[in-house]
mmCIF file of C-alpha atoms in Angstrom:
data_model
loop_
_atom_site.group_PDB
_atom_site.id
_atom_site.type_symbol
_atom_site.label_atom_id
_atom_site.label_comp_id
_atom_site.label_asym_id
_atom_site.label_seq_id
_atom_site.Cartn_x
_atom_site.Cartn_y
_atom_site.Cartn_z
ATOM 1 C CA UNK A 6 -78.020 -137.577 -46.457
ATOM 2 C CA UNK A 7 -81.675 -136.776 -45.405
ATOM 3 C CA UNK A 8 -83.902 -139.660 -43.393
ATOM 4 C CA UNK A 9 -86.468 -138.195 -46.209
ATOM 5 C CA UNK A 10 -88.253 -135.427 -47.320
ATOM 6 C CA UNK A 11 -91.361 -134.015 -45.667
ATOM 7 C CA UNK A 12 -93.899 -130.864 -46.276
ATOM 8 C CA UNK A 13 -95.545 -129.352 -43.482
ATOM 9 C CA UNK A 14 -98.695 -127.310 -44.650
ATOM 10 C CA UNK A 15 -99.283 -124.875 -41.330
ATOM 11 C CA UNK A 16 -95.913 -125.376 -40.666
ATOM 12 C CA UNK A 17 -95.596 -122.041 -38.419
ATOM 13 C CA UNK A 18 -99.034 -123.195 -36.064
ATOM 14 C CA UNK A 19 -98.345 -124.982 -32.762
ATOM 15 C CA UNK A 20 -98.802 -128.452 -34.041
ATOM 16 C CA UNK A 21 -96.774 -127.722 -37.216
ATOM 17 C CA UNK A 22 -94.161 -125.988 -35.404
ATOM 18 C CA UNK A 23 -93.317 -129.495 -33.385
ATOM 19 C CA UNK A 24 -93.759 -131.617 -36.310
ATOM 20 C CA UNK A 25 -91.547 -129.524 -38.010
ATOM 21 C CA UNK A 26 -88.817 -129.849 -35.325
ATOM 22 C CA UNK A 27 -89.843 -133.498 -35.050
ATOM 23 C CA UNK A 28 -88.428 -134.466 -38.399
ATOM 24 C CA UNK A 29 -85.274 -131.721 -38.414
ATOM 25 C CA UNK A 30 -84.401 -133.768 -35.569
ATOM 26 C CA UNK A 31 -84.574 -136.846 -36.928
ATOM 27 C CA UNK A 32 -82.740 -135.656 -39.881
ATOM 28 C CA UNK A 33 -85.558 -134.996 -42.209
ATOM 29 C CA UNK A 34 -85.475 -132.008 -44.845
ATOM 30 C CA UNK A 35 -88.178 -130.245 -44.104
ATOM 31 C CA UNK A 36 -90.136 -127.647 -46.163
ATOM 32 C CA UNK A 37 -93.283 -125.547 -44.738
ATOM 33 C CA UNK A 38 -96.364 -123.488 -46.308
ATOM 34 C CA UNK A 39 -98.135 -120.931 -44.223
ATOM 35 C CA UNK A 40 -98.519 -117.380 -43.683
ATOM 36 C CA UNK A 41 -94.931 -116.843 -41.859
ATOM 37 C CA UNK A 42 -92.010 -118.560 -42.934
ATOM 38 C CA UNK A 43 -90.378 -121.429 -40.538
ATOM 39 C CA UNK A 44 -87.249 -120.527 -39.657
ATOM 40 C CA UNK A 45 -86.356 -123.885 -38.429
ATOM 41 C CA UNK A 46 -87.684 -125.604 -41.874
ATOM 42 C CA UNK A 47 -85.311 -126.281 -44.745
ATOM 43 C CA UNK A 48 -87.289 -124.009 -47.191
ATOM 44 C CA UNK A 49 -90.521 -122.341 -46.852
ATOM 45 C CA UNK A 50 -93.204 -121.242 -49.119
ATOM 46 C CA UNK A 51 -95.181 -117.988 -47.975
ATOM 47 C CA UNK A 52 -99.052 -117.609 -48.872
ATOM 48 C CA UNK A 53 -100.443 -114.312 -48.781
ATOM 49 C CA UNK A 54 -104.105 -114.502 -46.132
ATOM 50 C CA UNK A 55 -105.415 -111.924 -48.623
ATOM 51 C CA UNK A 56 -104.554 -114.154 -52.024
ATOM 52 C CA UNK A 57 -108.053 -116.136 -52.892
ATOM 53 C CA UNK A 58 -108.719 -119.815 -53.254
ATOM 54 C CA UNK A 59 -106.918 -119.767 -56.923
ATOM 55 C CA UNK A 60 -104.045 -117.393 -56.025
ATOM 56 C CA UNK A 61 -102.953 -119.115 -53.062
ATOM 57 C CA UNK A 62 -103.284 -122.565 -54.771
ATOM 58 C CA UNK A 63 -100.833 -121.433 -57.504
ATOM 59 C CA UNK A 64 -98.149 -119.575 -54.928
ATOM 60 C CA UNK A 65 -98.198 -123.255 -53.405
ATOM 61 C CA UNK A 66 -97.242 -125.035 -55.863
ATOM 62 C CA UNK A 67 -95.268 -122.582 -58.021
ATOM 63 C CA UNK A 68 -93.036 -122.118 -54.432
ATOM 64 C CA UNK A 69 -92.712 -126.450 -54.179
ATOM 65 C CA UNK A 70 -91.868 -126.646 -57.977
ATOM 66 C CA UNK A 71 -89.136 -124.010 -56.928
ATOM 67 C CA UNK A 72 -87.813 -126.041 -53.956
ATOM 68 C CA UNK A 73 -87.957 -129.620 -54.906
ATOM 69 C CA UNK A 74 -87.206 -129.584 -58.729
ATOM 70 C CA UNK A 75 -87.586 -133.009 -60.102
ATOM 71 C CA UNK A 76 -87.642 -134.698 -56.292
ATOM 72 C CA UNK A 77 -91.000 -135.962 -54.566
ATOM 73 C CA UNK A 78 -91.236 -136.207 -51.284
ATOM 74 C CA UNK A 79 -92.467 -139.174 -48.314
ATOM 75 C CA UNK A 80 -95.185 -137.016 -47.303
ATOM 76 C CA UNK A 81 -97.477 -134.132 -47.182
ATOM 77 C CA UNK A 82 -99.086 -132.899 -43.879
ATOM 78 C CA UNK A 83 -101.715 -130.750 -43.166
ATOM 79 C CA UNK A 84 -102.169 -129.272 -39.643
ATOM 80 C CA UNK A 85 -103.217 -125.639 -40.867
ATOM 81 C CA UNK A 86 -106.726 -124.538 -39.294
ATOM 82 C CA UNK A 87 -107.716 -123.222 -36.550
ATOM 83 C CA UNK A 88 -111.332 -122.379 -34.311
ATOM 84 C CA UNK A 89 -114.322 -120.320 -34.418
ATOM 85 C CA UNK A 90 -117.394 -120.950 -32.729
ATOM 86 C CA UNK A 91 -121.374 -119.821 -33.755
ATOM 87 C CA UNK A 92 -124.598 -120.865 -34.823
ATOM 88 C CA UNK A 93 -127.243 -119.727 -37.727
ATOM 89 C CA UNK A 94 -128.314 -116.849 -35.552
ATOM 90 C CA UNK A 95 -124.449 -115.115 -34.661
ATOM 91 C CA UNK A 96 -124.031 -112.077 -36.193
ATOM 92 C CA UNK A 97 -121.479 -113.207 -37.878
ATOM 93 C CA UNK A 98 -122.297 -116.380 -38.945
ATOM 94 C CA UNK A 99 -121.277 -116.188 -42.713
ATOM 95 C CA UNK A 100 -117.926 -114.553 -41.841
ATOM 96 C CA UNK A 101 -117.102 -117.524 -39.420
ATOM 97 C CA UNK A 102 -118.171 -120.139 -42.068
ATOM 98 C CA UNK A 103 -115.810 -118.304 -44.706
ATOM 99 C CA UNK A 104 -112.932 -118.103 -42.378
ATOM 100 C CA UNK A 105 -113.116 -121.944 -41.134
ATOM 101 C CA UNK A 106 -113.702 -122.959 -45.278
ATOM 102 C CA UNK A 107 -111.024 -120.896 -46.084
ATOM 103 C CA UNK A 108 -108.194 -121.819 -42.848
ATOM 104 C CA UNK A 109 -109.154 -125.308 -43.320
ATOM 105 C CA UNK A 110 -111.002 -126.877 -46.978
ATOM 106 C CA UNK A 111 -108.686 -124.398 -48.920
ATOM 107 C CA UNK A 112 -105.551 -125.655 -47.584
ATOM 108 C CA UNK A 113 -106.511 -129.162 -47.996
ATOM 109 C CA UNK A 114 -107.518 -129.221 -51.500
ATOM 110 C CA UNK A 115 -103.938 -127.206 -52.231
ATOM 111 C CA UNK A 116 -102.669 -130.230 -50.429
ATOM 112 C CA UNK A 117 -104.323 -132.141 -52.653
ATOM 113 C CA UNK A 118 -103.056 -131.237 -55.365
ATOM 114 C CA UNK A 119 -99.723 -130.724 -54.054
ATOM 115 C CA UNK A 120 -99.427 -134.652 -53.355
ATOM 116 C CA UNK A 121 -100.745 -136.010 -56.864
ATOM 117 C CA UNK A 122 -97.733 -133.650 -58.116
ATOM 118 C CA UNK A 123 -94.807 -133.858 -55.548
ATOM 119 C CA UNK A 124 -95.627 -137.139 -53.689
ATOM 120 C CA UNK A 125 -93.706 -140.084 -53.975
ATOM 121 C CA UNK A 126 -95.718 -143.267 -55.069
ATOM 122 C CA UNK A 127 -96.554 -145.413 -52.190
ATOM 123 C CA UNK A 128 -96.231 -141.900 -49.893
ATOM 124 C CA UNK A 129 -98.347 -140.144 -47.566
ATOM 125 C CA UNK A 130 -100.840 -136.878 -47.540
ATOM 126 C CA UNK A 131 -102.863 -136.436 -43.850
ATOM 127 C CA UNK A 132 -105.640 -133.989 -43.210
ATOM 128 C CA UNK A 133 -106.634 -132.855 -39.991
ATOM 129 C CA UNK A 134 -110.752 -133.220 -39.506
ATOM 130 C CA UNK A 135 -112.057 -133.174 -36.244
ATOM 131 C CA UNK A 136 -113.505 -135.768 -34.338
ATOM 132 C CA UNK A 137 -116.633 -133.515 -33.452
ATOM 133 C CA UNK A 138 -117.555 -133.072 -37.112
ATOM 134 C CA UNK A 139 -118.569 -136.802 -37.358
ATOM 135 C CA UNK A 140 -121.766 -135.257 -35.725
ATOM 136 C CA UNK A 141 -123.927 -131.911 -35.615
ATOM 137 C CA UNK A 142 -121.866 -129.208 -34.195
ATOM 138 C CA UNK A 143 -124.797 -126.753 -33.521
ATOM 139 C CA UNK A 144 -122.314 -124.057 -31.229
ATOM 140 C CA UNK A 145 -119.642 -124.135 -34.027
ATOM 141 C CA UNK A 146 -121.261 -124.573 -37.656
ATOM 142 C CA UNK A 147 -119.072 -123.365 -39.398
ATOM 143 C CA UNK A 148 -116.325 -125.224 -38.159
ATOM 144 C CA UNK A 149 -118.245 -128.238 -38.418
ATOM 145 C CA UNK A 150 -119.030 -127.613 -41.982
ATOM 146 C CA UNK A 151 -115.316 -127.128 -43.019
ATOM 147 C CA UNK A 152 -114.085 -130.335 -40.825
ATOM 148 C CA UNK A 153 -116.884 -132.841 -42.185
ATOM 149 C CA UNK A 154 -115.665 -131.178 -45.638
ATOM 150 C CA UNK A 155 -111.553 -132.424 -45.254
ATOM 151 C CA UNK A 156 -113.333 -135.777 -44.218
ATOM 152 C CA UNK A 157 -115.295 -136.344 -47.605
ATOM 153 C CA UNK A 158 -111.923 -134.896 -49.458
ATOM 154 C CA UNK A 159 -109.811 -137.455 -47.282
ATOM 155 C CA UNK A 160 -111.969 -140.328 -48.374
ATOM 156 C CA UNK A 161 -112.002 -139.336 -51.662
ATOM 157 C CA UNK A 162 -108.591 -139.281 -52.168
ATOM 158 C CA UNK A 163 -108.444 -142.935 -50.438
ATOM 159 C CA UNK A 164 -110.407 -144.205 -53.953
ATOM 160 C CA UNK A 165 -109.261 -145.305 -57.087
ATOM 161 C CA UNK A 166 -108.625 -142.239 -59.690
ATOM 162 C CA UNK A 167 -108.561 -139.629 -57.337
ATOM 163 C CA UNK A 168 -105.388 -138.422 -59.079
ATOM 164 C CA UNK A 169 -103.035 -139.358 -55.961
ATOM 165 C CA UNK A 170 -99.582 -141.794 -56.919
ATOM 166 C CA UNK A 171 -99.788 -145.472 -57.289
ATOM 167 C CA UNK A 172 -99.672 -146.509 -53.846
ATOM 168 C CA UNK A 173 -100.254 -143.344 -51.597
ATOM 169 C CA UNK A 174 -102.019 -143.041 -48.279
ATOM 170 C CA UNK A 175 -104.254 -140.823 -47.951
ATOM 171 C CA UNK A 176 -106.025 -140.451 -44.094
ATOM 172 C CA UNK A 177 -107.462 -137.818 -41.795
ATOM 173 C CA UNK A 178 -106.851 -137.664 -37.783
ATOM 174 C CA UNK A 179 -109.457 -136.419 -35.907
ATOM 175 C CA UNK A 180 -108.463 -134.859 -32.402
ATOM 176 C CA UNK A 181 -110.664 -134.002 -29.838
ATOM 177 C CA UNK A 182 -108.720 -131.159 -28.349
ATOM 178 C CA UNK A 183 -104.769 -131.126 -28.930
ATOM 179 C CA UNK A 184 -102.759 -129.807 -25.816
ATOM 180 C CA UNK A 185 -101.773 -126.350 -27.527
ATOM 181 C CA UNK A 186 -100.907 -123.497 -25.956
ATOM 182 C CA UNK A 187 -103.572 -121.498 -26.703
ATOM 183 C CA UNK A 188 -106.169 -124.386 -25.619
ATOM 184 C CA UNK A 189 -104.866 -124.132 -22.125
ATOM 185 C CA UNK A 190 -105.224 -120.489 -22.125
ATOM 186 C CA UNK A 191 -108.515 -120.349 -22.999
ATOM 187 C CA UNK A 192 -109.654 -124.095 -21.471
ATOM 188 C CA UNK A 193 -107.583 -123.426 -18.048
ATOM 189 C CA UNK A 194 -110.016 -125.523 -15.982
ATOM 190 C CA UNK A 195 -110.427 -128.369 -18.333
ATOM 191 C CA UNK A 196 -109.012 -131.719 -17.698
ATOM 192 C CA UNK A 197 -105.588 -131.714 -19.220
ATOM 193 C CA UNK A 198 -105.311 -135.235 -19.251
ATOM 194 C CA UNK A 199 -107.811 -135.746 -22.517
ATOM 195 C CA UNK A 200 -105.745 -133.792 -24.529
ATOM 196 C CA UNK A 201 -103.632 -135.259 -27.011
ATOM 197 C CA UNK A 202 -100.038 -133.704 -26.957
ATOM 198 C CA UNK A 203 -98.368 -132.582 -30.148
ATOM 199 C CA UNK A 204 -95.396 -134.354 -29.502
ATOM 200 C CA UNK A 205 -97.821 -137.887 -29.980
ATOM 201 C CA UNK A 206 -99.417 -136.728 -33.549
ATOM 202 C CA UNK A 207 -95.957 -135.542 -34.271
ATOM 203 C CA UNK A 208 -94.604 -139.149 -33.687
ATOM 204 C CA UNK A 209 -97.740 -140.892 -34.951
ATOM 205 C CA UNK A 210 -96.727 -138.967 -38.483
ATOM 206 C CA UNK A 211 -93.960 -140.322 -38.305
ATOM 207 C CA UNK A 212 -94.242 -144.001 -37.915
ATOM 208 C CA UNK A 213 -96.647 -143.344 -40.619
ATOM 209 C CA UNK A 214 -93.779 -142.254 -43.006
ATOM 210 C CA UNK A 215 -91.122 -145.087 -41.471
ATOM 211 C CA UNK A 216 -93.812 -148.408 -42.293
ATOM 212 C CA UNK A 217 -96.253 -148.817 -44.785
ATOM 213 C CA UNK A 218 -97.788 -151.827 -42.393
ATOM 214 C CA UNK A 219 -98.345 -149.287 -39.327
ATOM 215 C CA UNK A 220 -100.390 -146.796 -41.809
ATOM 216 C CA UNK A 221 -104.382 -147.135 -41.784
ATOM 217 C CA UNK A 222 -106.182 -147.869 -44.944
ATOM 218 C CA UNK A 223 -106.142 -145.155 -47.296
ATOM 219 C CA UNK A 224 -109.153 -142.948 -47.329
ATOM 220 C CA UNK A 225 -109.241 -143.456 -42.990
ATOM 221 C CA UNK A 226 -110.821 -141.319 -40.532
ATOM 222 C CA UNK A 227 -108.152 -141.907 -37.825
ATOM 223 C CA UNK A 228 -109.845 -140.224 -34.205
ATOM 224 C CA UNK A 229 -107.344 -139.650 -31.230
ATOM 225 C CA UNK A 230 -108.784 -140.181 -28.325
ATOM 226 C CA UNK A 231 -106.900 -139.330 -25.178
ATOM 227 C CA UNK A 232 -107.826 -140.832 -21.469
ATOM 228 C CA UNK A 233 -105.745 -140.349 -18.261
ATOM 229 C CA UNK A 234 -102.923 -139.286 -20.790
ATOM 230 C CA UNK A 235 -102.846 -142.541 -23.251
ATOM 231 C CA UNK A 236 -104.154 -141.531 -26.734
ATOM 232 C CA UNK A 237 -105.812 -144.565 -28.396
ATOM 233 C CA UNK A 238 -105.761 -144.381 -32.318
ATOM 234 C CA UNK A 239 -109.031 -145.738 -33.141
ATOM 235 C CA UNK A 240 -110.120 -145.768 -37.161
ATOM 236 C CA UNK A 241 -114.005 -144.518 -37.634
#
């Protein structure tokens, strides 16, 4: 018998890929959405990076009605997204705007939606903002744009009648830089010890699910802010 039942949306990315294994080990089922199924996850649902807004929205959750039946889950997390840097004057400045809305406000409403129809009541859907977007983010609009967008979602969905069950959390974390991979290969000179590993956000998810009581208000902007290798979880 399963600990519970968790979706991973970006379940094939760096931080999804340790969440994932996160919960298998702790004897979670585990189902994913992204672009490349999950080997490790206990079903996965496969979105086409062609498919638009609508198309995508209804492989989603056509592919969870397929692998959960009648059963709702503990929780829905979203780590899909990813980087792309430019102002108002880069050449391509609306293509980098589209691809940020797309990687990251697209998944999150199909999250959305995904928890007021597979959640449990009194479970938990998390975004992933970015603590930059609290602010102007003049070298990477479009980024910016799409981040400060999954915050206003995020605290909409912490409000009454925002179609999420009786008793859900709903709450954003906002990293400054998470120790990926692909971080340190571009960042190789940058102090190490600010980053927040995967393995803590992985855990933090998790004593989310385990205790009501440890969970931040719903509707919270949650930043993670790593010193000397400590991340502090501070609410905005």
């Amino acid at each position: 018998m399963s600990a519970g039942k968790v979706i991973v949306y970006g379940g094939r990315g760096a931080l999804g890929s340790v969440v994932v294994k996160h919960f298998k080990a702790n004897n979670f089922w585990v189902g994913t959405i992204d672009l490349v199924k999950n080997e490790d996850a206990d079903s996965s649902v496969v979105v086409a990076k062609e498919d638009n807004w609508a198309t995508q929205t209804t492989t989603v959750i056509e592919g969870l009605k397929a692998c959960l039946g009648d059963e709702k889950v503990d929780a829905i997390i979203n780590v899909a997204g990813g980087w792309a840097g430019g102002n108002a004057a880069s050449k391509d400045f609306q293509k980098s705007c589209e691809t940020m809305w797309s990687q990251s406000v697209w998944s999150s409403t199909i999250t959305a939606q995904a928890a007021a129809l597979f959640l449990k009541e009194g479970g938990l859907v998390s975004l992933t903002g970015a603590e930059p977007a609290l602010a102007g983010t003049a070298g990477m609009i479009g980024y910016g744009l799409a981040k400060a967008a999954v915050h206003q979602l995020t605290q909409s969905l912490g409000q009454e009648n925002s179609g999420m069950p009786k008793g859900a959390t709903a709450v954003a974390i906002l990293p400054i830089t998470l120790d990926t991979p692909m971080n340190r290969k571009w960042m190789s000179g940058a102090d190490f010890s600010k980053w927040t590993t995967l393995e803590f956000v992985a855990e933090l998810f998790h004593k989310w699910i385990s205790g009501q009581e440890e969970r931040p208000t719903s509707g919270s902007l949650v930043k993670l802010i790593t010193k000397d290798n400590k991340t502090d979880v501070v609410k905005v």
